[in-house]
C-alpha cells in the first residue's frame, strides 16, 4: 500500500493538477450546494383520510375506521397504526419502519383501501393517501391584509399564487385564511308551503337542469357535426330563472321561491396578521433547491406582481413577508462558517506556535483541501449544507490535521538530517502510512455505527457521521498523497522564497514586521473574498459562482506565498543552540520516572485515578443537572394555544382570541403575530406535537431577529414568552400554554402518557385518577387530555312507524333538518371567479336556522302537509367529537409540561425524565387502574429510549471494532485494553464538563459526544504504546516507558489542543462574524451544539491528562509484574506468556546467574538484528 506514495511522488505534476482540480471542484460544489436549516427528513408515514359529511364519531369508528384497520393491519413493515374517528371524517395514520420501499407500500395501501372502500356505507367520499415529509413545510409566508373586501383579498391571493407556483423552485403556495365560494339559495318556508314545493323537488329540478348532454353527431353531405345540449349553470342568473313548477298559466322559478346570491361558505375560523384580517400564502419549496435563493426570487416576484396593481389597491392592501426561514438559514450558515473559520484560525495558531511557519502552512493546506474534497463528495450524493453538516466540519477540524502534523513533523526531521524535500516528505508519508491509517480507522469506528441510527433522531443526526467519515477519508488522501507532493514542491520553491527572505532581512525590523502583518491581512482578506465574493458590498452571499470567487482564490494563494517570505524575514534570529552530547532527561521524564521507577508508585497512581473516576461518577449521580432528550434553544417562534370549554360560537372564540392577540402585539420583542380562531392555522413544523383538544384559537408569534435583540436581556425569547403568558393569564374564562418551535426531533410536552382500553367509562375513570395524582406532583404543569370536551349534541330521533304512516322516511326528514343547519347540497357549478367547482346549497334564512324551527317546518306527504314535530323528538346527549384508536384499541392521551428550576425531595433537579420516572413508579406500585386499562409512554420518551439504547449499542460496537484494530496492530490483549481505558477516562471528563458548565445531560448531543470521543481519545494511547513498543526493542522496558512519555508528549498535546481549540468557541457559545465584523455569544445556532462541544472538550482534555499518567503507570505495573517485584508474579507471568516469552527468558537467565559467580548481564547499545537478548560476560576481576 505504501507504494502509492512513491507512485504519486513520481508523478508530481499530475498530483498537483489533481490538487488544483479538487480545490476548484470542491469550491464549485460548496457554492452550488443547497443551504437549509435542518436536514431534509423523509418520515415513513402515510395518512389516509375519508370525508363523510354528516357522520357521527361513533358511526365513523364503526363504519369507516374499523374496516380500514382490518384491511391494513397485515401490511409488511407496519410499525404503528393510529385511527381517528370524528364527525364528518375518518382518518388513519400508518407508521412504517425506516428504510421502507415507499412505492411498493403505497401500492399495497391502495389495494387494501380499495377493498375497505367496498365496505363503506353510501355517502363516504373518495379516500386520499398523503405522505408526511418535513421538507414540505412553508419556508416563508406572504400575507395580504388591509382595508379591502374579502373577495378582493382572495382574488389577489389566487393571482399571486399562480405567479409564485410558476417559479421553478416553488413546489406549491397554499392559501390560508380563505373561504370557498358558494351559491346560496335562501328559501322562504312560507313560500314553499304556499306553492306546495318540497326540498326533494328542488334538488331534482336543479340536478336535472345542470348538466352537459352530448346528443351525438349528425352526418350530412356537408360533413359530420357534433350536437350538444349545454345546460350547465354559469351564473347565478341561470339558477335564478330555473323553472320549478307550473302554477296555472305561469311558471314558478327558483327565484320566486328563494333569494339567490353568490357568497362564501360559512366561516369555520378567522385569520389575522398583526391585528388585521388577512389571507396568507404559505410557500413550500421543492426538494434540492436553495432556501436562500428561493426566497430572494420569491421576494422579487411578489414585488413585481404588486407593482402591477392599481395605485389605490397598492395603498389599500399591505403585502408582508414573515416567518422567513431563509433569514434563519442564512444566519445559521454565516455563524457556522464563522465557527469553522474560527476553529481553523485557532488550530493554525497552535500549529504555527509549535511547528513553525512553513510547516504550519502545509498543515493549513490540509484543512481547506479536506473540506473542499468533502463538499465534492456531498455534492455527488446530493446532500445539502445543513447545520448538522457544518458542525461536522467544526468537529473534524482538530482531527483531520493529526495525519498532516505527523507527516510534516517527521519530514522536517529528515530535512534537518540532510534529506531533500521530496525525498523527506515521501519517506515521511511511507513511514507514517500505517500509523495514520490505523489512527484514522479507530476514529471512524466510533462514527460508523451511527450510520445505522434508527428513527427520527437518526434521520436528523444522520449526516453528522457521514460528514465526519467524508472529512477523515479526505484527510487521508491529503496527508498521504497530496501533502508529500505539495511539501516536496514547496520545499523546492522555499529556496527561492528564502532568497527573497534574505533580501528583506536587510531591511529595518519594523518594516519587516509591518510587511508580515500586511501579508497576514491579505491572506485573511483572500479567504473572505473566496467565501463571500460580495464582501466589499457589505452583504453576505451564502451561495454564488466560482467566477465571482476566483479573485479571492488568486489573492489567497499570492498572499500565502508573500506571508511565507515576510514571516521568515520577520522572525528574530535567535542564538544557535549549543550542541549537547548524549541524552538529557526532561522534566516530564523525571515525572514519569517517579511514577514508573519503583513498584509501589504505579499502584498508587492507578488506585488514585480509579478512585477519582469512581468518585466522579458517584458525585455526578447525586448532583447532576438532570437529563433531556435533545437540547434547549432560545425561543424564536412559538404557538400560543388559547383554551376554552363549552359550546362557544365562532364569534365568542374570536372575541377571546382578539383580547389575547392585542396583548401579544403590544409586547416588546415581538415581530409578527398571526392569530386564528376556530379552525385553521399555518402549516408549521411542530415536530409532531398537536394542539390541546380544547383549543379555541392559536396565536403564532415570531420574535424580531435575534441579532437585533441579542444585547437586551429583556428581549430574550424565553423572557418575552414569559411576559406574554403572564398577560394572557389575566383574561378570565380561558387557559393558555405555548409550544416553542424547537429545531430538532422533539414532539411537544415532555410528559405524554397513553391509556388504552375498549371501555370508555373505564378509560375516563383512569384518566381522572392519573390526572389527580399528576396535579399533586411538584413541577407538573399544563395538564391536558384527549377526552371528549364538555358539551352537548342534539340527537333527533325519527319515529319510523309514525313517519311511515304518512309516507315519510328518514332521508326526507334528514333533508328538512339540513335546511336548518348547513343546507341541502343541490349540485355544483363553475363560475369565472373560482378555479374549482362551487356548491349550490339551499337553506333557510339565517334567523330561522335554530332548532325551534324544526317544530314549525312541515313535510308534504300523501295526506298533505304534516309538521315534522309529529314524528321527531330532540334530546340532548353528551358530546363525543372524536374517538382515537391505536393498533385497533381506543385510547386517551394525558400530556403535561414541567416547570423548570425546581428540585425534588432528594434535591435532584426536576426534569421531564425525572417526573416520568416518578409517575411510572407510582403507576407500577400504587396506582390500581381499572380492569382492561393499560398504559404506555409516548412522545419524546419513546424516541429517547430508542436513541439511548442505540447509542449504548453503538458505543459497544465502536469499542469492539477498535479492539479488533488494536489487536491487529499490537497483537496484545493487555495493550489493547490499556488503549481503550482512555474511553472510560473521557466519559468521566464528560461528566465533569456537565457539572462545570451547569448543563443537562442530553441523550442525543452528549451521547453523540461520548461515542465520538471513543474514537478520538484512543489515538493518544495508540501513539504512546506504539512508541513504547519501538523503544523497548533496544532499551530496558522502564527506560522505554520514560523515553516514550518524553518523546510523545508534544505530539499528544498538540493533537489534543488542536481538537479542543477547534471546539472551544462553540463550547462557550462564541461565534465570530468574519464577514461583517463583531461577535455573538449564545446565539440560537451556538446553543444547539454547546453540550456536544462541551462533552468533547472536557472528555478529551481530561482523558489526555490522565492518559499521560495512567498509561506509563500501567505499563510499569506489567514490567514490575514480569520481573517479580510483586511476590510470586514472575513465575506466574512466565507461565501465562509462554516459554518463548521475554519474561520466561529473563527468569531462566536469573536462575543461571545464581549458579555462576563473577559474571554480569550486559545490555548492548544499538538495535541488533532480530531484537535484543541479554548475555553473560566475564568480569575482569573474575578472570583474576
Coordinates of C-alpha atoms in Angstrom, one line a residue, residues 68-310:
X68 CA -59.7 0.2 7.2
X69 CA -57.9 -1.2 10.3
X70 CA -58.9 -4.8 9.3
X71 CA -57.6 -4.5 5.8
X72 CA -54.4 -2.5 6.6
X73 CA -53.2 -4.4 9.7
X74 CA -51.3 -7.0 7.8
X75 CA -49.1 -4.7 5.8
X76 CA -45.4 -5.5 5.7
X77 CA -43.2 -3.2 7.8
X78 CA -46.2 -1.6 9.6
X79 CA -44.9 -0.3 12.9
X80 CA -47.9 1.6 14.3
X81 CA -51.5 2.3 13.2
X82 CA -53.4 5.3 14.7
X83 CA -57.0 5.9 13.9
X84 CA -59.2 9.0 14.2
X85 CA -63.0 8.9 14.1
X86 CA -64.8 12.2 14.3
X87 CA -67.8 14.0 13.0
X88 CA -67.8 14.2 9.2
X89 CA -64.5 12.4 8.9
X90 CA -62.3 9.4 9.5
X91 CA -58.5 9.1 9.3
X92 CA -55.7 6.6 9.7
X93 CA -52.0 7.3 10.3
X94 CA -49.7 4.5 9.3
X95 CA -46.1 4.5 10.6
X96 CA -43.6 2.1 8.9
X97 CA -40.1 1.0 9.7
X98 CA -37.4 3.3 8.3
X99 CA -35.9 2.0 5.1
X100 CA -39.3 1.3 3.6
X101 CA -40.0 0.7 -0.1
X102 CA -42.3 3.7 -0.5
X103 CA -43.6 2.8 -3.9
X104 CA -44.5 -0.8 -3.0
X105 CA -46.0 0.1 0.3
X106 CA -48.2 2.9 -1.2
X107 CA -49.4 0.4 -3.9
X108 CA -50.2 -2.1 -1.1
X109 CA -52.0 0.5 0.9
X110 CA -54.1 1.5 -2.2
X111 CA -55.1 -2.1 -2.8
X112 CA -56.1 -2.6 0.8
X113 CA -58.1 0.7 0.8
X114 CA -59.9 -0.4 -2.4
X115 CA -61.1 -3.5 -0.5
X116 CA -62.0 -1.5 2.6
X117 CA -63.9 1.1 0.4
X118 CA -66.2 -1.6 -0.7
X119 CA -67.4 -2.0 2.9
X120 CA -68.1 1.8 3.4
X121 CA -71.7 2.9 3.5
X122 CA -73.2 5.1 0.8
X123 CA -72.2 8.8 1.3
X124 CA -68.5 8.3 2.0
X125 CA -66.3 10.4 -0.3
X126 CA -63.2 9.1 -2.1
X127 CA -60.3 8.4 0.2
X128 CA -56.9 10.2 -0.1
X129 CA -53.4 9.0 0.8
X130 CA -50.9 11.6 1.8
X131 CA -47.2 11.4 2.6
X132 CA -45.6 13.1 5.6
X133 CA -42.5 15.0 4.7
X134 CA -40.7 17.5 6.9
X135 CA -39.3 19.3 3.8
X136 CA -42.8 20.2 2.7
X137 CA -43.4 22.9 5.4
X138 CA -43.5 26.6 4.4
X139 CA -40.2 28.4 4.1
X140 CA -41.9 31.8 4.1
X141 CA -45.4 33.2 4.5
X142 CA -46.7 36.0 2.2
X143 CA -49.6 37.9 3.8
X144 CA -52.2 40.1 2.2
X145 CA -54.1 42.3 4.7
X146 CA -55.6 45.7 4.9
X147 CA -58.8 47.7 4.4
X148 CA -60.1 45.7 1.4
X149 CA -63.1 43.4 0.8
X150 CA -62.6 39.7 1.5
X151 CA -63.3 38.9 -2.1
X152 CA -60.6 41.3 -3.3
X153 CA -58.0 39.8 -0.9
X154 CA -58.8 36.3 -2.1
X155 CA -58.7 37.3 -5.7
X156 CA -55.3 38.9 -5.3
X157 CA -54.1 35.9 -3.3
X158 CA -55.1 33.5 -6.1
X159 CA -53.4 35.7 -8.7
X160 CA -50.2 35.8 -6.6
X161 CA -50.5 32.1 -6.1
X162 CA -50.4 31.5 -9.8
X163 CA -47.4 33.7 -10.2
X164 CA -45.5 32.1 -7.3
X165 CA -46.3 28.5 -8.3
X166 CA -44.9 29.2 -11.7
X167 CA -41.4 29.6 -10.2
X168 CA -39.2 26.5 -10.7
X169 CA -38.0 26.2 -7.0
X170 CA -41.6 26.5 -5.6
X171 CA -43.5 23.3 -5.1
X172 CA -46.8 24.9 -4.0
X173 CA -48.2 28.0 -2.4
X174 CA -51.0 27.1 0.0
X175 CA -53.6 29.8 0.8
X176 CA -54.6 30.1 4.5
X177 CA -57.5 32.2 5.7
X178 CA -59.7 31.9 2.6
X179 CA -63.2 30.7 2.3
X180 CA -64.6 28.8 -0.7
X181 CA -67.3 30.4 -2.7
X182 CA -70.9 29.1 -2.7
X183 CA -74.1 29.8 -4.5
X184 CA -76.6 30.2 -1.6
X185 CA -80.3 29.6 -2.3
X186 CA -82.1 31.1 0.7
X187 CA -85.7 29.8 0.7
X188 CA -88.8 31.1 2.4
X189 CA -90.6 28.2 4.2
X190 CA -94.0 30.0 3.8
X191 CA -93.5 30.3 0.0
X192 CA -92.6 26.6 -0.2
X193 CA -95.8 25.8 1.7
X194 CA -97.8 28.2 -0.4
X195 CA -96.5 26.8 -3.7
X196 CA -96.6 23.2 -2.4
X197 CA -93.0 22.6 -3.2
X198 CA -90.7 20.3 -1.2
X199 CA -87.0 20.2 -0.8
X200 CA -86.5 16.9 -2.7
X201 CA -88.3 18.5 -5.7
X202 CA -85.9 21.4 -5.6
X203 CA -82.9 19.0 -5.7
X204 CA -84.3 17.1 -8.6
X205 CA -85.0 20.2 -10.6
X206 CA -81.5 21.6 -10.1
X207 CA -79.7 18.4 -10.9
X208 CA -81.8 17.7 -14.0
X209 CA -81.0 21.1 -15.5
X210 CA -77.3 21.4 -14.6
X211 CA -75.6 19.0 -17.0
X212 CA -74.0 18.9 -20.4
X213 CA -75.7 16.4 -22.7
X214 CA -73.7 15.1 -25.7
X215 CA -76.5 14.3 -28.1
X216 CA -74.3 12.6 -30.7
X217 CA -73.4 13.5 -34.2
X218 CA -75.2 14.4 -37.4
X219 CA -73.7 13.4 -40.7
X220 CA -74.7 15.2 -43.9
X221 CA -73.2 15.7 -47.3
X222 CA -71.6 18.8 -46.0
X223 CA -69.8 17.0 -43.2
X224 CA -70.2 15.5 -39.7
X225 CA -71.2 17.7 -36.8
X226 CA -71.4 17.1 -33.1
X227 CA -74.6 18.0 -31.4
X228 CA -74.5 19.2 -27.8
X229 CA -77.2 20.5 -25.4
X230 CA -75.3 22.8 -22.9
X231 CA -77.4 23.2 -19.8
X232 CA -74.7 23.7 -17.1
X233 CA -75.0 26.8 -14.8
X234 CA -72.5 29.5 -15.4
X235 CA -74.0 32.4 -13.5
X236 CA -76.3 33.0 -10.6
X237 CA -79.0 34.2 -13.0
X238 CA -79.1 30.7 -14.6
X239 CA -80.2 29.3 -11.3
X240 CA -82.5 32.2 -10.6
X241 CA -84.5 31.6 -13.8
X242 CA -84.8 27.9 -13.3
X243 CA -88.4 26.7 -13.6
X244 CA -89.6 24.7 -10.6
X245 CA -93.3 24.2 -11.0
X246 CA -96.2 25.2 -13.2
X247 CA -98.7 27.4 -11.3
X248 CA -101.8 27.8 -13.5
X249 CA -100.7 29.6 -16.7
X250 CA -97.5 30.8 -15.1
X251 CA -94.2 29.1 -14.2
X252 CA -92.8 29.3 -10.7
X253 CA -89.0 29.8 -10.9
X254 CA -86.4 29.2 -8.2
X255 CA -86.1 33.0 -8.0
X256 CA -89.7 33.2 -6.9
X257 CA -89.1 30.9 -4.0
X258 CA -85.7 32.0 -2.8
X259 CA -83.1 34.7 -2.6
X260 CA -80.1 33.6 -4.7
X261 CA -76.7 35.1 -4.1
X262 CA -73.0 34.3 -4.8
X263 CA -71.3 34.3 -1.4
X264 CA -68.8 32.4 0.7
X265 CA -69.3 29.3 2.8
X266 CA -69.9 29.8 6.5
X267 CA -66.9 30.7 8.5
X268 CA -65.2 27.9 10.4
X269 CA -62.4 30.2 11.5
X270 CA -60.9 33.7 11.4
X271 CA -57.4 34.8 10.4
X272 CA -55.5 38.0 11.2
X273 CA -51.9 39.2 10.7
X274 CA -50.8 41.9 13.2
X275 CA -54.4 42.5 14.1
X276 CA -55.8 42.9 10.6
X277 CA -57.8 40.4 8.6
X278 CA -55.5 38.5 6.3
X279 CA -55.1 35.9 3.6
X280 CA -51.7 34.2 3.7
X281 CA -49.8 32.2 1.1
X282 CA -47.6 29.5 2.6
X283 CA -44.7 28.9 0.2
X284 CA -43.2 25.4 0.1
X285 CA -40.0 24.9 -1.9
X286 CA -39.0 21.9 -4.0
X287 CA -36.5 19.4 -2.6
X288 CA -32.9 20.2 -3.6
X289 CA -33.3 23.9 -4.1
X290 CA -31.5 26.6 -2.0
X291 CA -33.9 28.1 0.5
X292 CA -32.0 31.5 0.5
X293 CA -32.1 31.8 -3.3
X294 CA -35.7 30.6 -3.4
X295 CA -36.9 33.3 -1.0
X296 CA -34.8 36.0 -2.8
X297 CA -36.6 35.0 -6.1
X298 CA -39.9 35.0 -4.3
X299 CA -39.4 38.5 -2.9
X300 CA -38.6 39.8 -6.4
X301 CA -41.7 38.1 -7.9
X302 CA -44.0 39.4 -5.2
X303 CA -42.6 42.9 -5.7
X304 CA -43.1 42.8 -9.4
X305 CA -46.7 41.5 -9.1
X306 CA -47.6 44.2 -6.5
X307 CA -46.2 46.9 -8.8
X308 CA -48.8 45.9 -11.5
X309 CA -51.7 46.6 -9.2
X310 CA -53.7 49.8 -9.5

